[in-house]
Tab-separated table of C-alpha atoms in Angstrom:
chain	number	residue	atom	x	y	z
D	21	MET	CA	-74.089	32.590	-115.601
D	22	LEU	CA	-76.404	35.042	-113.218
D	23	PRO	CA	-74.236	36.759	-110.485
D	24	PRO	CA	-75.431	35.869	-107.458
D	25	LYS	CA	-78.981	38.417	-106.391
D	26	SER	CA	-76.837	40.356	-103.745
D	27	SER	CA	-74.230	41.489	-106.183
D	28	TRP	CA	-75.672	45.256	-106.389
D	29	SER	CA	-73.143	46.855	-107.915
D	30	PRO	CA	-72.964	48.548	-111.547
D	31	SER	CA	-71.354	47.367	-114.547
D	32	ALA	CA	-69.916	50.574	-115.394
D	33	THR	CA	-67.184	52.223	-113.007
D	34	VAL	CA	-68.451	56.339	-112.328
D	35	GLU	CA	-65.637	57.298	-114.605
D	36	ILE	CA	-66.856	55.557	-117.685
D	37	LEU	CA	-70.764	57.323	-116.390
D	38	GLN	CA	-69.326	60.341	-116.391
D	39	THR	CA	-67.659	60.388	-119.757
D	40	ARG	CA	-70.859	58.809	-121.526
D	41	ALA	CA	-73.039	61.548	-120.028
D	42	LYS	CA	-70.812	64.457	-121.512
D	43	LEU	CA	-70.749	62.435	-125.202
D	44	MET	CA	-74.445	62.267	-124.793
D	45	ALA	CA	-74.809	66.192	-123.769
D	46	GLY	CA	-72.548	66.359	-127.112
D	47	ILE	CA	-74.865	64.337	-129.072
D	48	ARG	CA	-77.584	66.705	-128.361
D	49	ASP	CA	-75.737	69.805	-128.369
D	50	PHE	CA	-74.518	68.193	-131.978
D	51	PHE	CA	-78.632	67.999	-133.340
D	52	SER	CA	-79.838	70.830	-131.384
D	53	LYS	CA	-77.214	73.531	-133.594
D	54	ARG	CA	-78.359	71.839	-136.507
D	55	GLN	CA	-82.329	72.389	-135.822
D	56	VAL	CA	-82.910	68.683	-135.901
D	57	LEU	CA	-85.666	68.189	-133.673
D	58	GLU	CA	-85.798	65.293	-130.919
D	59	VAL	CA	-88.768	63.423	-130.305
D	60	GLU	CA	-89.859	60.530	-128.073
D	61	THR	CA	-91.795	57.519	-129.557
D	62	PRO	CA	-93.410	54.627	-127.773
D	63	LEU	CA	-91.421	51.827	-126.131
D	64	LEU	CA	-94.040	49.238	-126.349
D	65	SER	CA	-95.935	49.066	-129.484
D	66	HIS	CA	-98.997	46.843	-130.818
D	67	GLY	CA	-97.229	46.300	-133.956
D	68	THR	CA	-93.822	44.834	-134.418
D	69	ILE	CA	-91.612	44.115	-137.520
D	70	THR	CA	-91.019	41.153	-139.870
D	71	ASP	CA	-87.423	41.118	-140.287
D	72	PRO	CA	-86.513	37.591	-140.283
D	73	HIS	CA	-83.895	37.930	-138.238
D	74	ILE	CA	-84.866	40.080	-135.193
D	75	GLN	CA	-87.253	38.957	-132.754
D	76	ALA	CA	-89.671	41.098	-130.517
D	77	ILE	CA	-89.804	40.285	-126.992
D	78	PRO	CA	-93.399	40.273	-126.048
D	79	ALA	CA	-95.145	42.035	-123.031
D	80	LEU	CA	-98.886	41.466	-121.534
D	81	PHE	CA	-100.876	44.286	-121.158
D	82	ILE	CA	-103.977	43.685	-119.395
D	83	GLY	CA	-106.606	46.604	-119.517
D	84	ALA	CA	-110.251	45.543	-120.819
D	85	GLU	CA	-108.942	42.661	-122.143
D	86	LYS	CA	-105.521	41.158	-122.327
D	87	LYS	CA	-103.521	42.058	-125.157
D	88	THR	CA	-99.461	41.083	-126.133
D	89	VAL	CA	-98.306	44.188	-126.870
D	90	PHE	CA	-94.626	44.673	-128.193
D	91	LEU	CA	-90.856	45.988	-127.015
D	92	GLN	CA	-90.181	48.278	-130.006
D	93	THR	CA	-86.977	46.563	-132.139
D	94	SER	CA	-86.109	50.196	-132.945
D	95	PRO	CA	-88.242	53.485	-133.256
D	96	GLU	CA	-88.230	53.311	-137.204
D	97	TYR	CA	-91.578	52.956	-137.721
D	98	ALA	CA	-92.698	55.210	-135.302
D	99	MET	CA	-90.368	58.320	-136.308
D	100	LYS	CA	-91.738	57.692	-140.213
D	101	ARG	CA	-94.774	58.020	-139.167
D	102	LEU	CA	-94.015	61.497	-137.442
D	103	LEU	CA	-92.224	62.387	-141.008
D	104	ALA	CA	-95.214	61.359	-142.777
D	105	ALA	CA	-96.815	64.307	-140.459
D	106	ASP	CA	-94.174	66.873	-141.935
D	107	VAL	CA	-92.461	67.262	-138.690
D	108	GLY	CA	-88.913	67.752	-140.343
D	109	ALA	CA	-86.002	66.639	-139.762
D	110	ILE	CA	-86.021	64.680	-136.281
D	111	TYR	CA	-83.620	62.633	-133.585
D	112	GLN	CA	-84.131	59.976	-131.026
D	113	ILE	CA	-81.820	58.814	-128.209
D	114	CYS	CA	-83.887	55.619	-126.818
D	115	LYS	CA	-83.778	52.145	-125.588
D	116	ALA	CA	-84.598	49.321	-128.013
D	117	PHE	CA	-84.946	45.647	-127.568
D	118	ARG	CA	-84.265	42.470	-129.135
D	119	GLN	CA	-84.731	39.109	-128.340
D	120	GLY	CA	-82.142	36.647	-127.028
D	121	GLU	CA	-79.511	38.819	-128.038
D	122	ILE	CA	-76.585	38.597	-125.424
D	123	GLY	CA	-73.151	38.837	-126.073
D	124	LYS	CA	-69.835	40.771	-125.981
D	125	LEU	CA	-71.474	42.946	-128.446
D	126	HIS	CA	-75.370	42.582	-127.780
D	127	ASN	CA	-77.492	43.335	-124.522
D	128	PRO	CA	-81.219	42.412	-125.041
D	129	GLU	CA	-81.606	46.439	-124.170
D	130	PHE	CA	-79.602	48.814	-125.580
D	131	THR	CA	-79.315	52.621	-126.374
D	132	LEU	CA	-80.032	53.661	-130.117
D	133	LEU	CA	-79.251	56.945	-131.486
D	134	GLU	CA	-81.551	57.749	-134.817
D	135	TRP	CA	-81.914	60.366	-136.904
D	136	TYR	CA	-83.839	61.133	-140.331
D	137	ARG	CA	-83.301	63.829	-142.674
D	138	PRO	CA	-85.750	64.871	-145.052
D	139	GLY	CA	-83.958	65.730	-148.866
D	140	PHE	CA	-80.869	63.915	-147.756
D	141	ASP	CA	-79.891	60.767	-149.864
D	142	HIS	CA	-77.628	58.265	-148.062
D	143	HIS	CA	-74.305	59.549	-149.215
D	144	ASP	CA	-75.295	63.016	-147.639
D	145	LEU	CA	-76.363	61.583	-144.050
D	146	MET	CA	-72.802	59.540	-144.221
D	147	ASP	CA	-71.533	63.009	-144.433
D	148	GLU	CA	-73.034	64.445	-141.513
D	149	MET	CA	-72.464	60.790	-139.413
D	150	SER	CA	-69.149	61.675	-140.489
D	151	ASP	CA	-69.282	65.409	-138.896
D	152	LEU	CA	-70.887	63.769	-136.003
D	153	LEU	CA	-68.193	61.285	-134.928
D	154	GLN	CA	-65.569	63.943	-135.900
D	155	CYS	CA	-67.244	66.269	-133.456
D	156	ILE	CA	-67.763	63.903	-130.551
D	157	LEU	CA	-64.920	61.372	-130.873
D	158	GLN	CA	-62.459	63.211	-132.975
D	159	THR	CA	-61.956	60.408	-135.058
D	160	LYS	CA	-60.025	60.213	-137.883
D	161	PRO	CA	-61.940	60.874	-141.460
D	162	ILE	CA	-64.362	58.292	-142.504
D	163	VAL	CA	-63.558	55.980	-145.704
D	164	ARG	CA	-66.199	54.707	-147.881
D	165	LEU	CA	-65.997	51.584	-149.323
D	166	SER	CA	-68.695	49.451	-151.534
D	167	TYR	CA	-70.041	46.230	-150.265
D	168	HIS	CA	-68.505	45.085	-153.307
D	169	GLU	CA	-64.928	46.373	-152.911
D	170	ILE	CA	-64.664	45.225	-149.250
D	171	PHE	CA	-65.499	41.395	-150.572
D	172	GLU	CA	-62.940	41.569	-153.327
D	173	THR	CA	-60.174	43.016	-151.360
D	174	TYR	CA	-60.704	40.493	-148.645
D	175	LEU	CA	-61.957	37.603	-150.160
D	176	LYS	CA	-61.425	38.026	-153.791
D	177	ILE	CA	-65.133	37.307	-154.565
D	178	ASN	CA	-68.010	39.240	-155.989
D	179	PRO	CA	-70.617	38.894	-153.740
D	180	HIS	CA	-73.629	40.090	-155.839
D	181	THR	CA	-72.448	36.919	-158.713
D	182	ALA	CA	-70.974	34.213	-156.386
D	183	SER	CA	-72.842	31.538	-156.171
D	184	PHE	CA	-73.960	29.856	-153.510
D	185	VAL	CA	-71.115	26.961	-153.657
D	186	GLU	CA	-68.410	29.808	-154.145
D	187	LEU	CA	-69.415	31.752	-151.047
D	188	ALA	CA	-69.659	28.157	-149.595
D	189	ILE	CA	-65.674	27.460	-150.570
D	190	CYS	CA	-64.666	30.637	-149.745
D	191	ALA	CA	-65.741	30.532	-146.166
D	192	GLU	CA	-63.846	26.807	-145.936
D	193	LYS	CA	-60.699	28.803	-147.697
D	194	ASN	CA	-60.890	31.177	-144.912
D	195	GLN	CA	-60.545	28.772	-142.221
D	196	VAL	CA	-64.431	29.229	-141.229
D	197	ASP	CA	-66.063	25.725	-140.036
D	198	MET	CA	-69.845	26.453	-140.582
D	199	VAL	CA	-71.852	23.278	-138.874
D	200	SER	CA	-75.478	24.510	-139.573
D	201	ASP	CA	-77.121	24.176	-143.253
D	202	LEU	CA	-77.583	27.648	-144.498
D	203	SER	CA	-80.076	27.334	-147.252
D	204	ASP	CA	-80.264	30.968	-148.292
D	205	ARG	CA	-77.524	33.205	-150.298
D	206	ASN	CA	-77.699	36.731	-147.573
D	207	ALA	CA	-76.776	34.190	-144.896
D	208	TRP	CA	-73.396	32.940	-146.279
D	209	LEU	CA	-72.455	36.510	-147.414
D	210	ASN	CA	-73.529	37.465	-143.259
D	211	LEU	CA	-71.464	34.683	-142.152
D	212	LEU	CA	-68.221	35.885	-144.859
D	213	LEU	CA	-68.668	39.360	-143.405
D	214	SER	CA	-69.138	38.955	-139.874
D	215	HIS	CA	-66.209	36.154	-139.494
D	216	CYS	CA	-63.943	37.275	-142.527
D	217	ILE	CA	-64.077	40.891	-143.216
D	218	GLU	CA	-65.604	42.708	-139.924
D	219	PRO	CA	-62.562	42.218	-137.799
D	220	HIS	CA	-60.502	44.489	-140.688
D	221	LEU	CA	-62.787	47.357	-140.961
D	222	GLY	CA	-62.181	50.147	-139.716
D	223	GLN	CA	-58.750	49.905	-137.558
D	224	GLU	CA	-57.578	53.173	-138.727
D	225	ASN	CA	-60.375	55.182	-139.884
D	226	PRO	CA	-63.947	54.367	-139.438
D	227	VAL	CA	-65.494	52.966	-142.341
D	228	PHE	CA	-68.792	53.338	-144.534
D	229	VAL	CA	-70.139	49.942	-146.491
D	230	TYR	CA	-72.409	51.198	-148.815
D	231	ASP	CA	-74.599	50.114	-151.773
D	232	PHE	CA	-75.680	46.702	-149.954
D	233	PRO	CA	-77.464	43.603	-152.310
D	234	ALA	CA	-80.644	44.411	-153.443
D	235	SER	CA	-81.626	41.313	-151.209
D	236	GLN	CA	-80.337	42.812	-148.458
D	237	ALA	CA	-81.954	46.228	-148.583
D	238	ALA	CA	-84.190	46.273	-145.918
D	239	LEU	CA	-86.019	49.353	-145.999
D	240	ALA	CA	-83.876	51.079	-148.229
D	241	LYS	CA	-84.635	52.257	-151.714
D	242	ILE	CA	-83.276	49.927	-154.719
D	243	ARG	CA	-81.370	51.521	-157.481
D	244	PRO	CA	-81.943	49.739	-160.844
D	245	GLU	CA	-77.910	49.624	-161.967
D	246	ASN	CA	-76.244	46.473	-163.198
D	247	PRO	CA	-76.307	44.612	-160.521
D	248	PRO	CA	-78.836	46.552	-158.706
D	249	VAL	CA	-78.128	47.547	-155.261
D	250	ALA	CA	-79.629	48.907	-151.899
D	251	SER	CA	-79.243	52.229	-150.840
D	252	ARG	CA	-78.479	51.222	-147.597
D	253	PHE	CA	-74.931	51.621	-145.726
D	254	GLU	CA	-73.522	50.353	-142.466
D	255	LEU	CA	-70.437	52.068	-140.318
D	256	TYR	CA	-67.732	50.129	-138.887
D	257	PHE	CA	-65.145	51.103	-136.102
D	258	LYS	CA	-62.459	49.097	-135.076
D	259	GLY	CA	-63.987	45.735	-136.382
D	260	VAL	CA	-67.261	46.745	-134.868
D	261	GLU	CA	-71.096	47.078	-136.808
D	262	LEU	CA	-71.957	50.450	-135.165
D	263	ALA	CA	-75.106	51.852	-137.452
D	264	ASN	CA	-77.174	51.183	-140.286
D	265	GLY	CA	-78.637	53.520	-142.586
D	266	PHE	CA	-80.603	54.079	-145.765
D	267	HIS	CA	-81.832	56.251	-148.288
D	268	GLU	CA	-85.530	55.412	-147.170
D	269	LEU	CA	-88.213	53.342	-149.374
D	270	LEU	CA	-91.061	55.844	-149.880
D	271	ASP	CA	-93.263	53.216	-151.863
D	272	ALA	CA	-95.982	51.833	-149.307
D	273	LYS	CA	-97.051	48.665	-152.465
D	274	GLU	CA	-92.801	47.824	-152.447
D	275	GLN	CA	-92.951	48.549	-148.516
D	276	ARG	CA	-95.848	45.512	-148.042
D	277	LYS	CA	-94.277	43.718	-151.114
D	278	ARG	CA	-91.232	43.417	-149.205
D	279	PHE	CA	-92.979	42.545	-145.242
D	280	GLU	CA	-95.060	39.540	-147.199
D	281	ALA	CA	-91.322	38.081	-148.505
D	282	ASP	CA	-90.142	38.162	-144.935
D	283	LEU	CA	-93.258	36.327	-143.754
D	284	LEU	CA	-92.940	34.222	-146.331
D	285	PHE	CA	-89.436	33.260	-145.008
D	286	ARG	CA	-90.124	32.938	-141.619
D	287	LYS	CA	-92.488	30.285	-142.743
D	288	GLN	CA	-90.154	28.888	-144.581
D	289	GLN	CA	-87.087	28.903	-142.159
D	290	GLY	CA	-89.618	27.978	-139.346
D	291	LEU	CA	-88.928	31.169	-137.939
D	292	GLY	CA	-91.741	32.376	-135.432
D	293	ALA	CA	-94.745	34.473	-137.223
D	294	SER	CA	-94.835	37.886	-137.228
D	295	SER	CA	-97.460	40.720	-138.553
D	296	ILE	CA	-97.458	43.670	-140.873
D	297	ASP	CA	-97.216	47.020	-138.961
D	298	GLU	CA	-100.466	48.405	-140.460
D	299	ARG	CA	-100.320	51.757	-138.689
D	300	PHE	CA	-96.892	52.354	-140.456
D	301	LEU	CA	-98.029	51.167	-144.062
D	302	ALA	CA	-100.898	53.581	-144.092
D	303	ALA	CA	-98.299	56.469	-143.391
D	304	LEU	CA	-96.065	55.235	-146.353
D	305	GLU	CA	-99.367	55.463	-148.642
D	306	LYS	CA	-99.779	59.333	-146.612
D	307	GLY	CA	-96.487	59.946	-148.349
D	308	LEU	CA	-93.080	60.306	-146.532
D	309	PRO	CA	-91.056	63.446	-147.730
D	310	ASP	CA	-87.629	62.196	-149.368
D	311	CYS	CA	-85.465	61.418	-146.576
D	312	ALA	CA	-82.467	59.396	-145.333
D	313	GLY	CA	-82.473	57.774	-141.892
D	314	VAL	CA	-79.540	55.519	-139.601
D	315	ALA	CA	-79.413	54.320	-136.466
D	316	LEU	CA	-76.147	54.084	-134.249
D	317	GLY	CA	-75.951	51.836	-131.492
D	318	ILE	CA	-75.019	54.044	-128.779
D	319	ASP	CA	-73.027	51.465	-126.288
D	320	ARG	CA	-71.090	50.075	-128.579
D	321	LEU	CA	-69.955	53.720	-129.642
D	322	MET	CA	-69.518	54.224	-125.709
D	323	MET	CA	-67.322	51.174	-125.514
D	324	LEU	CA	-64.845	51.941	-128.260
D	325	ALA	CA	-64.867	55.743	-127.289
D	326	LEU	CA	-63.810	54.461	-123.736
D	327	GLY	CA	-61.719	51.499	-124.535
D	328	CYS	CA	-63.871	48.848	-122.484
D	329	PRO	CA	-63.498	45.276	-123.237
D	330	SER	CA	-67.341	44.446	-124.326
D	331	ILE	CA	-70.562	46.695	-124.067
D	332	LYS	CA	-71.130	45.680	-120.455
D	333	GLU	CA	-68.813	48.146	-119.316
D	334	ALA	CA	-70.206	50.768	-120.790
D	335	MET	CA	-73.449	50.624	-119.579
D	336	SER	CA	-74.699	51.145	-115.669
D	337	PHE	CA	-76.276	47.997	-115.470
D	338	HIS	CA	-75.859	45.409	-118.022
D	339	PHE	CA	-78.387	42.649	-118.296
D	340	GLU	CA	-77.019	39.990	-116.355
D	341	HIS	CA	-76.984	42.553	-113.145
D	342	ALA	CA	-79.939	44.394	-114.205
Y	2	MET	CA	-79.349	12.642	-123.823
Y	3	THR	CA	-79.254	15.921	-123.581
Y	4	VAL	CA	-79.389	18.667	-125.788
Y	5	TYR	CA	-78.221	22.275	-125.768
Y	6	THR	CA	-79.198	24.595	-128.005
Y	7	THR	CA	-76.495	27.504	-128.671
Y	8	ASN	CA	-77.543	29.973	-126.614
Y	9	GLU	CA	-77.529	27.213	-123.981
Y	10	ILE	CA	-73.594	26.250	-124.223
Y	11	ARG	CA	-71.197	27.932	-121.358
Y	12	ASN	CA	-67.822	26.892	-120.902
Y	13	GLY	CA	-66.960	24.312	-119.444
Y	14	MET	CA	-70.075	22.083	-120.972
Y	15	LYS	CA	-68.935	18.808	-122.490
Y	16	VAL	CA	-70.373	18.042	-126.428
Y	17	MET	CA	-70.203	15.888	-128.458
Y	18	ILE	CA	-69.009	16.971	-132.272
Y	19	ASP	CA	-67.685	14.598	-135.451
Y	20	GLY	CA	-68.594	11.574	-133.114
Y	21	ASP	CA	-66.139	13.195	-130.420
Y	22	PRO	CA	-66.617	14.405	-126.749
Y	23	CYS	CA	-65.559	18.091	-126.596
Y	24	VAL	CA	-65.186	20.788	-123.958
Y	25	ILE	CA	-66.391	24.344	-124.826
Y	26	LEU	CA	-63.984	26.868	-124.283
Y	27	ALA	CA	-65.678	29.482	-125.447
Y	28	ASN	CA	-68.934	30.794	-127.171
Y	29	GLU	CA	-69.219	33.934	-129.317
Y	30	PHE	CA	-72.298	35.370	-130.551
Y	31	VAL	CA	-71.853	37.003	-133.767
Y	32	LYS	CA	-74.902	39.024	-135.211
Y	33	PRO	CA	-74.919	41.112	-137.978
Y	34	GLY	CA	-77.582	43.949	-136.897
Y	35	LYS	CA	-80.367	42.741	-140.261
Y	36	GLY	CA	-78.209	39.380	-140.535
Y	37	GLN	CA	-78.566	35.792	-139.571
Y	38	ALA	CA	-77.292	35.547	-135.816
Y	39	PHE	CA	-74.627	32.567	-135.398
Y	40	ASN	CA	-72.739	31.166	-132.582
Y	41	ARG	CA	-68.986	30.871	-132.886
Y	42	ILE	CA	-67.885	27.908	-130.828
Y	43	LYS	CA	-63.692	27.075	-129.679
Y	44	ILE	CA	-63.659	23.395	-128.672
Y	45	ARG	CA	-61.372	21.077	-127.442
Y	46	ASN	CA	-61.256	17.662	-128.421
Y	47	LEU	CA	-60.787	15.488	-125.491
Y	48	LYS	CA	-60.126	12.113	-127.164
Y	49	THR	CA	-56.995	14.214	-129.514
Y	50	GLY	CA	-56.542	17.448	-127.215
Y	51	ARG	CA	-56.827	19.666	-130.541
Y	52	VAL	CA	-58.632	22.567	-130.237
Y	53	VAL	CA	-60.845	24.111	-133.292
Y	54	GLU	CA	-63.243	26.481	-133.938
Y	55	ARG	CA	-67.035	26.180	-135.242
Y	56	THR	CA	-69.586	28.124	-136.640
Y	57	TYR	CA	-73.283	27.201	-136.241
Y	58	LYS	CA	-76.573	29.259	-136.499
Y	59	SER	CA	-77.673	30.693	-133.791
Y	60	GLY	CA	-80.723	28.199	-132.433
Y	61	ASP	CA	-79.608	25.362	-133.678
Y	62	SER	CA	-78.136	22.663	-131.233
Y	63	LEU	CA	-75.448	20.252	-130.319
Y	64	ASP	CA	-75.916	16.577	-128.142
Y	65	GLY	CA	-74.535	16.541	-125.116
Y	66	ALA	CA	-71.955	14.325	-124.387
Y	67	ASP	CA	-71.683	12.191	-120.973
Y	68	VAL	CA	-68.497	12.748	-119.952
Y	69	VAL	CA	-67.552	12.952	-116.013
Y	70	ASP	CA	-64.811	12.997	-113.797
Y	71	ILE	CA	-64.303	11.091	-110.595
Y	72	ASP	CA	-62.089	11.022	-108.218
Y	73	ALA	CA	-59.483	7.689	-108.503
Y	74	GLN	CA	-57.123	6.030	-107.140
Y	75	PHE	CA	-54.223	4.782	-109.436
Y	76	LEU	CA	-53.493	0.540	-108.408
Y	77	TYR	CA	-50.798	-0.058	-110.832
Y	78	SER	CA	-48.914	-0.905	-114.081
Y	79	ASP	CA	-48.929	-4.260	-115.807
Y	80	GLY	CA	-46.859	-2.785	-118.749
Y	81	MET	CA	-49.898	-3.016	-121.229
Y	82	HIS	CA	-52.719	-1.343	-119.011
Y	83	TRP	CA	-52.766	1.516	-116.334
Y	84	HIS	CA	-55.126	0.095	-113.547
Y	85	PHE	CA	-57.651	2.757	-111.610
Y	86	MET	CA	-59.802	2.321	-108.765
Y	87	SER	CA	-62.828	4.447	-108.576
Y	88	SER	CA	-62.462	6.413	-104.656
Y	89	GLU	CA	-66.132	6.410	-104.161
Y	90	THR	CA	-67.610	3.036	-105.997
Y	91	TYR	CA	-64.443	0.764	-105.792
Y	92	GLU	CA	-65.001	0.143	-109.357
Y	93	GLN	CA	-61.836	-0.663	-111.748
Y	94	TYR	CA	-61.252	0.828	-114.535
Y	95	LEU	CA	-58.197	0.437	-117.050
Y	96	MET	CA	-56.278	2.660	-119.528
Y	97	SER	CA	-53.919	2.035	-122.555
Y	98	GLU	CA	-50.347	3.253	-122.436
Y	99	ALA	CA	-51.168	5.509	-125.705
Y	100	GLU	CA	-54.374	7.203	-123.536
Y	101	VAL	CA	-52.481	7.504	-120.267
Y	102	ALA	CA	-49.950	9.519	-122.978
Y	103	ASP	CA	-47.325	11.542	-121.165
Y	104	THR	CA	-49.346	11.385	-117.711
Y	105	LYS	CA	-47.905	7.918	-116.912
Y	106	LEU	CA	-44.877	9.859	-115.938
Y	107	TRP	CA	-46.384	11.665	-112.930
Y	108	LEU	CA	-48.118	8.521	-111.750
Y	109	LYS	CA	-47.343	7.248	-108.498
Y	110	GLU	CA	-48.731	3.649	-106.999
Y	111	GLN	CA	-51.510	5.066	-104.989
Y	112	ALA	CA	-51.699	8.414	-106.055
Y	113	GLU	CA	-55.156	10.275	-106.137
Y	114	CYS	CA	-56.216	11.041	-109.736
Y	115	LEU	CA	-59.003	12.496	-111.612
Y	116	LEU	CA	-60.506	10.257	-114.274
Y	117	THR	CA	-62.395	11.641	-116.742
Y	118	LEU	CA	-65.046	9.145	-118.254
Y	119	TRP	CA	-66.571	9.372	-121.332
Y	120	ASN	CA	-69.731	6.932	-121.116
Y	121	GLY	CA	-68.392	4.891	-118.442
Y	122	THR	CA	-64.752	4.620	-120.158
Y	123	PRO	CA	-61.683	6.504	-118.944
Y	124	LEU	CA	-60.780	9.294	-121.602
Y	125	ALA	CA	-58.217	11.136	-119.392
Y	126	VAL	CA	-56.461	11.026	-115.847
Y	127	THR	CA	-55.357	14.009	-114.170
Y	128	PRO	CA	-52.717	13.409	-111.321
Y	129	PRO	CA	-52.745	15.168	-108.247
Y	130	ILE	CA	-50.483	19.039	-108.914
Y	131	PHE	CA	-47.976	18.081	-106.439
Y	132	ILE	CA	-46.624	14.431	-106.422
Y	133	THR	CA	-43.596	13.462	-104.326
Y	134	LEU	CA	-41.256	10.999	-106.294
Y	135	LYS	CA	-37.851	9.607	-105.566
Y	136	ILE	CA	-34.577	10.177	-107.826
Y	137	VAL	CA	-33.387	7.466	-109.142
Y	138	GLU	CA	-30.615	8.899	-111.418
Y	139	THR	CA	-28.696	11.793	-111.076
Y	140	ASP	CA	-24.927	13.425	-111.426
Y	141	PRO	CA	-23.602	14.251	-108.001
Y	142	GLY	CA	-23.376	17.449	-106.810
Y	143	VAL	CA	-20.996	19.750	-106.891
Y	144	ARG	CA	-19.901	20.209	-103.173
Y	145	GLY	CA	-20.766	23.404	-101.466
Y	146	ASP	CA	-23.447	24.504	-103.830
Y	147	THR	CA	-26.494	25.326	-102.449
Y	148	SER	CA	-27.784	28.030	-104.763
Y	149	GLY	CA	-30.375	26.158	-107.130
Y	150	GLY	CA	-28.782	27.943	-109.927
Y	151	GLY	CA	-28.539	26.443	-113.036
Y	152	GLY	CA	-29.615	22.921	-112.136
Y	153	LYS	CA	-29.180	19.622	-113.503
Y	154	PRO	CA	-31.163	16.673	-114.704
Y	155	ALA	CA	-32.891	14.069	-112.598
Y	156	LYS	CA	-35.123	11.215	-113.470
Y	157	LEU	CA	-37.820	9.988	-110.966
Y	158	GLU	CA	-38.915	6.646	-110.208
Y	159	THR	CA	-41.790	7.107	-112.752
Y	160	GLY	CA	-39.192	7.861	-115.411
Y	161	ALA	CA	-39.754	11.797	-115.643
Y	162	VAL	CA	-36.812	13.984	-115.885
Y	163	VAL	CA	-37.105	17.181	-114.070
Y	164	ARG	CA	-34.408	19.748	-113.663
Y	165	VAL	CA	-33.382	19.425	-109.960
Y	166	PRO	CA	-30.590	22.126	-107.838
Y	167	LEU	CA	-27.331	20.328	-107.569
Y	168	PHE	CA	-27.390	19.610	-103.981
Y	169	VAL	CA	-30.155	17.354	-104.250
Y	170	GLN	CA	-28.954	13.521	-104.523
Y	171	GLU	CA	-29.752	10.191	-105.634
Y	172	GLY	CA	-32.110	8.666	-103.460
Y	173	GLU	CA	-34.026	11.437	-102.277
Y	174	LEU	CA	-37.724	12.433	-102.508
Y	175	VAL	CA	-38.703	15.756	-104.677
Y	176	LYS	CA	-41.990	17.533	-104.685
Y	177	VAL	CA	-42.785	17.969	-108.386
Y	178	ASP	CA	-45.543	20.393	-110.107
Y	179	THR	CA	-47.018	17.778	-112.382
Y	180	ARG	CA	-48.658	20.956	-114.377
Y	181	THR	CA	-45.077	22.035	-115.055
Y	182	GLY	CA	-42.955	19.412	-115.079
Y	183	GLU	CA	-40.608	21.354	-112.560
Y	184	TYR	CA	-39.405	20.778	-109.227
Y	185	VAL	CA	-40.476	22.861	-106.429
Y	186	SER	CA	-38.636	21.461	-102.994
Y	187	ARG	CA	-37.221	18.717	-101.817
Y	188	ALA	CA	-39.708	16.176	-99.946
Y	189	LYS	CA	-39.529	13.977	-96.528
Y	190	GLU	CA	-41.222	10.537	-96.737
């Protein structure tokens, strides 16, 4: 329910805003000392993502003609276009927007810290992220566990080989009563991860989960091992997903194939249509330096650092107060 | 029939789950950054009182349940059925002993209650928070004890048994909190 229109007050306290500002300054200082360049990229873009589980918020631009443009869901494509222009190591703190996402850990408008490191792979970037968190939040050292390991530890199941039915039985055994029809194996894996594993992750030391199934590679390189795994990682702290990173896919042809697969999946599942961002693909064709990149949710980080019950209390005005 | 999608679901809404009317207690949006979004919904079954948790794909829909609360007066019980009358329409409703369940211990004739109707049929009855009932049976208290510490059991005219202070006697009226089943004070007619 929306608060009354006359409710003008912020959702965060002044103390929280001051601490937030201090942490932001700490982040900028961290990158400045390491000669990582701060950049800004458009929040309003002509293109958007194909990712089936992320929907962009459209906006209407009225110029010579009316055109639907999109609030960016992440600065990833624009930042990679900068990398293709040989800008070197870059970071950005910006707003990102996602349609329909609202809850204890979601706000349709949120703040991301995203950075890219030419010459790094995903493990090098995990090292740097670990330094950042210990530097600004004094966290304990970050533990690394593979996607395979967390499923074996918490659910005694192999996420790479388990069948559809085995995943469904596993959910049932763990008191997850799934009502909807999940026709996609990755959806079952996401259900188990979010409901049964995530709450346990990072309760003491923050945890990096790495080497995701190839079917969840997104924009990460896939390594042809047995089974093939994606050079993708996520950070979990106190049961909350905080960051997602990749050893970035550089192959424009492979990238186009993944985009086309996304579009097909969207069509099959009756999700909204989208289109391929050709400017991003053109940058990949020109060539990107070998690099790793990661995006970290700043509001969630603040929420955990400040002991807030939800992200609402960590931002000046959450969506219902905006 | 109203249909709600998972993002319209709010606490207190009544929906149909497994053919039973249920009330929403919590609706949590769960979404891995790159994965399928889910809604974890906590519900209480209004027929059985059981609380369960269900997960839906975000965007899926649930049927609304035609559940309304009306003000009603408890008329009488014939031993088989408990009879109520709508305070607004004067329409009469009846509930079986199993349906009124433990609430029967707090139903006194002419009491104003809240009747929960599902498709026009009573599902549950909520008695007034405070009711005044007569003590029909209790041990005589110890003379001079006015502290109320300890207390003793007293049987009320509806059959309910509550702990009352030692100085309260058989035949007296007491005010009781029906939410906790606890004695509040002595009362006058």
